[in-house]
GROMACS .gro file of C-alpha atoms in nm:
model
  207
    1MET     CA    1  -4.541  14.940  -5.403
    2LEU     CA    2  -4.272  15.163  -5.256
    3LYS     CA    3  -4.459  15.179  -4.926
    4LYS     CA    4  -4.476  14.801  -4.915
    5ASN     CA    5  -4.101  14.770  -4.972
    6LEU     CA    6  -4.027  15.030  -4.703
    7LEU     CA    7  -4.257  14.846  -4.466
    8SER     CA    8  -4.078  14.518  -4.534
    9ILE     CA    9  -3.741  14.682  -4.473
   10ALA     CA   10  -3.867  14.830  -4.146
   11VAL     CA   11  -3.992  14.490  -4.028
   12VAL     CA   12  -3.662  14.324  -4.112
   13THR     CA   13  -3.468  14.602  -3.941
   14ALA     CA   14  -3.682  14.573  -3.627
   15ALA     CA   15  -3.636  14.198  -3.621
   16MET     CA   16  -3.262  14.234  -3.650
   17SER     CA   17  -3.257  14.493  -3.375
   18LEU     CA   18  -3.459  14.263  -3.150
   19ALA     CA   19  -3.227  13.973  -3.218
   20ALA     CA   20  -2.930  14.193  -3.142
   21CYS     CA   21  -3.084  14.291  -2.811
   22ASN     CA   22  -3.146  13.929  -2.723
   23ASP     CA   23  -2.786  13.843  -2.807
   24THR     CA   24  -2.660  14.128  -2.591
   25GLU     CA   25  -2.869  14.013  -2.294
   26THR     CA   26  -2.729  13.660  -2.309
   27VAL     CA   27  -2.365  13.765  -2.319
   28ALA     CA   28  -2.233  13.729  -1.966
   29ASP     CA   29  -2.017  13.994  -1.813
   30PRO     CA   30  -1.662  13.860  -1.835
   31ALA     CA   31  -1.582  13.996  -1.493
   32ALA     CA   32  -1.887  13.831  -1.342
   33THR     CA   33  -1.804  13.506  -1.512
   34ASP     CA   34  -1.451  13.511  -1.379
   35ALA     CA   35  -1.579  13.589  -1.030
   36THR     CA   36  -1.830  13.307  -1.029
   37THR     CA   37  -1.635  13.043  -1.215
   38GLU     CA   38  -1.289  13.100  -1.069
   39GLU     CA   39  -1.224  12.840  -0.805
   40ALA     CA   40  -1.050  12.956  -0.492
   41VAL     CA   41  -0.699  12.816  -0.470
   42VAL     CA   42  -0.658  12.642  -0.138
   43GLU     CA   43  -0.308  12.577  -0.015
   44PRO     CA   44  -0.268  12.215   0.088
   45ALA     CA   45  -0.259  12.176   0.461
   46VAL     CA   46   0.093  12.131   0.586
   47GLY     CA   47   0.128  11.883   0.868
   48THR     CA   48   0.302  12.030   1.170
   49ALA     CA   49   0.541  11.811   1.357
   50PRO     CA   50   0.487  11.792   1.732
   51VAL     CA   51   0.693  12.049   1.913
   52ALA     CA   52   0.974  11.878   2.097
   53GLU     CA   53   1.031  11.984   2.453
   54ALA     CA   54   1.347  12.189   2.480
   55ASP     CA   55   1.620  12.059   2.705
   56PRO     CA   56   1.660  12.265   3.021
   57VAL     CA   57   1.932  12.527   2.999
   58VAL     CA   58   2.216  12.446   3.235
   59ASP     CA   59   2.411  12.727   3.386
   60PRO     CA   60   2.776  12.624   3.362
   61MET     CA   61   2.853  12.844   3.661
   62ALA     CA   62   2.593  12.684   3.882
   63GLU     CA   63   2.730  12.488   4.178
   64THR     CA   64   2.664  12.116   4.167
   65ASP     CA   65   2.728  11.852   4.429
   66THR     CA   66   2.903  11.541   4.297
   67VAL     CA   67   2.787  11.233   4.480
   68GLY     CA   68   3.066  10.996   4.571
   69THR     CA   69   3.041  10.626   4.486
   70GLN     CA   70   3.351  10.503   4.674
   71THR     CA   71   3.481  10.533   5.027
   72ILE     CA   72   3.782  10.752   5.099
   73ALA     CA   73   4.006  10.446   5.123
   74GLU     CA   74   3.880  10.318   4.789
   75LEU     CA   75   3.931  10.659   4.626
   76ALA     CA   76   4.290  10.674   4.748
   77ALA     CA   77   4.358  10.319   4.630
   78GLY     CA   78   4.230  10.406   4.283
   79ASN     CA   79   4.428  10.731   4.252
   80GLU     CA   80   4.765  10.691   4.080
   81ASN     CA   81   4.903  10.995   4.266
   82LEU     CA   82   4.820  10.858   4.612
   83THR     CA   83   4.995  10.520   4.603
   84ILE     CA   84   5.231  10.593   4.895
   85LEU     CA   85   4.948  10.726   5.111
   86THR     CA   86   4.740  10.418   5.031
   87ALA     CA   87   5.028  10.187   5.121
   88ALA     CA   88   5.092  10.383   5.442
   89LEU     CA   89   4.728  10.365   5.546
   90GLN     CA   90   4.725   9.990   5.486
   91ALA     CA   91   5.054   9.939   5.671
   92ALA     CA   92   4.923  10.130   5.972
   93GLY     CA   93   4.584   9.957   5.960
   94LEU     CA   94   4.407  10.290   5.915
   95ASP     CA   95   4.250  10.213   5.578
   96THR     CA   96   3.960  10.037   5.751
   97MET     CA   97   3.882  10.358   5.945
   98LEU     CA   98   3.842  10.543   5.616
   99MET     CA   99   3.594  10.282   5.495
  100GLU     CA  100   3.350  10.344   5.780
  101ASP     CA  101   3.022  10.532   5.744
  102THR     CA  102   3.151  10.811   5.968
  103LYS     CA  103   3.217  11.133   5.774
  104TYR     CA  104   3.581  11.235   5.737
  105THR     CA  105   3.789  11.500   5.562
  106VAL     CA  106   4.132  11.385   5.448
  107PHE     CA  107   4.413  11.618   5.344
  108ALA     CA  108   4.592  11.365   5.126
  109PRO     CA  109   4.964  11.408   5.047
  110THR     CA  110   5.048  11.310   4.690
  111ASP     CA  111   5.336  11.077   4.607
  112ASP     CA  112   5.554  11.380   4.529
  113ALA     CA  113   5.475  11.521   4.874
  114PHE     CA  114   5.647  11.224   5.041
  115ALA     CA  115   5.981  11.279   4.867
  116PRO     CA  116   6.104  11.558   5.101
  117VAL     CA  117   6.000  11.351   5.404
  118LEU     CA  118   6.197  11.050   5.287
  119GLU     CA  119   6.496  11.275   5.226
  120LYS     CA  120   6.463  11.450   5.562
  121LEU     CA  121   6.433  11.124   5.755
  122GLY     CA  122   6.699  10.957   5.544
  123VAL     CA  123   6.486  10.652   5.478
  124THR     CA  124   6.347  10.468   5.180
  125LYS     CA  125   5.978  10.432   5.107
  126GLU     CA  126   5.990  10.072   5.228
  127GLU     CA  127   6.156  10.176   5.556
  128LEU     CA  128   5.896  10.447   5.607
  129LEU     CA  129   5.612  10.201   5.550
  130ALA     CA  130   5.772   9.964   5.801
  131ASN     CA  131   5.769  10.232   6.073
  132THR     CA  132   5.406  10.179   6.173
  133GLU     CA  133   5.449  10.371   6.501
  134LEU     CA  134   5.539  10.686   6.304
  135LEU     CA  135   5.262  10.629   6.051
  136LYS     CA  136   4.998  10.591   6.323
  137LYS     CA  137   5.110  10.926   6.460
  138VAL     CA  138   5.142  11.119   6.134
  139LEU     CA  139   4.857  10.987   5.917
  140PRO     CA  140   4.567  11.073   6.156
  141TYR     CA  141   4.707  11.428   6.158
  142HIS     CA  142   4.578  11.452   5.802
  143VAL     CA  143   4.224  11.351   5.898
  144VAL     CA  144   3.941  11.565   6.036
  145ALA     CA  145   3.647  11.380   6.188
  146MET     CA  146   3.381  11.562   5.988
  147GLU     CA  147   3.308  11.650   5.627
  148VAL     CA  148   3.456  11.988   5.538
  149LYS     CA  149   3.422  12.096   5.176
  150ALA     CA  150   3.645  12.368   5.036
  151ALA     CA  151   3.371  12.631   5.066
  152ASP     CA  152   3.329  12.546   5.437
  153ILE     CA  153   3.693  12.558   5.548
  154PRO     CA  154   3.717  12.783   5.857
  155TYR     CA  155   4.012  12.994   5.755
  156GLY     CA  156   4.239  13.119   6.032
  157THR     CA  157   4.086  12.886   6.290
  158ASP     CA  158   4.254  12.594   6.466
  159ILE     CA  159   4.111  12.271   6.326
  160GLU     CA  160   4.137  11.961   6.541
  161THR     CA  161   4.255  11.650   6.362
  162ALA     CA  162   4.197  11.282   6.438
  163ASN     CA  163   4.517  11.256   6.645
  164GLY     CA  164   4.415  11.546   6.871
  165ALA     CA  165   4.662  11.805   6.738
  166THR     CA  166   4.547  12.103   6.533
  167ILE     CA  167   4.620  12.261   6.197
  168SER     CA  168   4.526  12.601   6.056
  169ILE     CA  169   4.440  12.698   5.700
  170SER     CA  170   4.481  13.044   5.548
  171ASP     CA  171   4.246  13.196   5.294
  172ALA     CA  172   4.515  13.121   5.035
  173ASN     CA  173   4.452  12.749   5.103
  174VAL     CA  174   4.786  12.701   5.277
  175ILE     CA  175   4.791  12.462   5.573
  176THR     CA  176   5.028  12.527   5.864
  177ASP     CA  177   5.112  12.229   6.086
  178ALA     CA  178   5.233  12.211   6.447
  179THR     CA  179   5.598  12.239   6.344
  180GLY     CA  180   5.543  12.552   6.136
  181GLY     CA  181   5.565  12.358   5.811
  182THR     CA  182   5.323  12.440   5.532
  183ALA     CA  183   5.139  12.254   5.260
  184ASN     CA  184   4.937  12.389   4.971
  185ILE     CA  185   4.595  12.248   4.896
  186THR     CA  186   4.627  12.146   4.530
  187GLY     CA  187   4.294  11.971   4.473
  188THR     CA  188   3.961  12.007   4.647
  189ASP     CA  189   3.626  11.837   4.694
  190ILE     CA  190   3.699  11.484   4.574
  191MET     CA  191   3.375  11.342   4.707
  192ALA     CA  192   3.344  11.000   4.869
  193THR     CA  193   3.052  10.816   5.023
  194ASN     CA  194   3.194  10.886   5.369
  195GLY     CA  195   3.343  11.231   5.329
  196VAL     CA  196   3.574  11.437   5.112
  197VAL     CA  197   3.940  11.439   5.005
  198HIS     CA  198   4.160  11.743   4.941
  199THR     CA  199   4.507  11.677   4.798
  200ILE     CA  200   4.812  11.859   4.936
  201ASP     CA  201   5.175  11.895   4.823
  202ALA     CA  202   5.351  11.824   5.156
  203VAL     CA  203   5.324  11.588   5.449
  204LEU     CA  204   5.193  11.749   5.770
  205MET     CA  205   5.389  11.682   6.088
  206PRO     CA  206   5.215  11.697   6.428
  207GLU     CA  207   5.541  11.792   6.611
   0.00000   0.00000   0.00000
C-alpha cells in the first residue's frame, strides 16, 4: 500500500514537472517580444519649400554707367539750378544745338555762377539775355564737341571748345579759361542722350 501511494505521488510530481516545463517553453522572452512587436517610429516627412534663387550681390563700389533719357538742353531746362543758362541758350538759339544727336560735353554754370558776371558787367539778367552777340561768344566756350566723362578728362592739356578757344583743367578739377579766370567743377557725369554735363561755379570767359 505504501509503495502504491509513493508511486502515485511520483506520477503526480512528474506530471506537474512536465506541465511546468511546457509553461516555461511557451513564455516568450520579454526582450524578444519587445524587439519583434515594437513598431519603428517614423518621423513624418517634412515638405521642403523650393529654394529661392538668391538675388545677385551688388558691389556698392562698382562703377555703373547711368543711361541718359533726355538731351542736354532738356536736362538743363529741367534743372532748377540752371535756369539762367537755359534762358541764355534759348536767347542765343543754341539750345537746338544741344538737342542734336552729336555728342557734347557741357561745363554748365549754375545760377549762382552768373552773379559775379552780372556784377562785373554792371547789367541785369534781362540785359545779359538780350545781348545775344555776347552769349553766342561765351556759351560755346562751355561746350566741347565730344563726350568727356570725369574719369576721361585730360588734365593739364589744352581742350578745344566749340568756339575754337581752349580751356585747361587741373587734376583738382579746376578749369582755367583764356583770361586766367578759374571755375571749380562742382558736379560731374550728369548723363544725357547726346553727351554729358558737368556743373561749374563760375562763368568761363574766352578773352
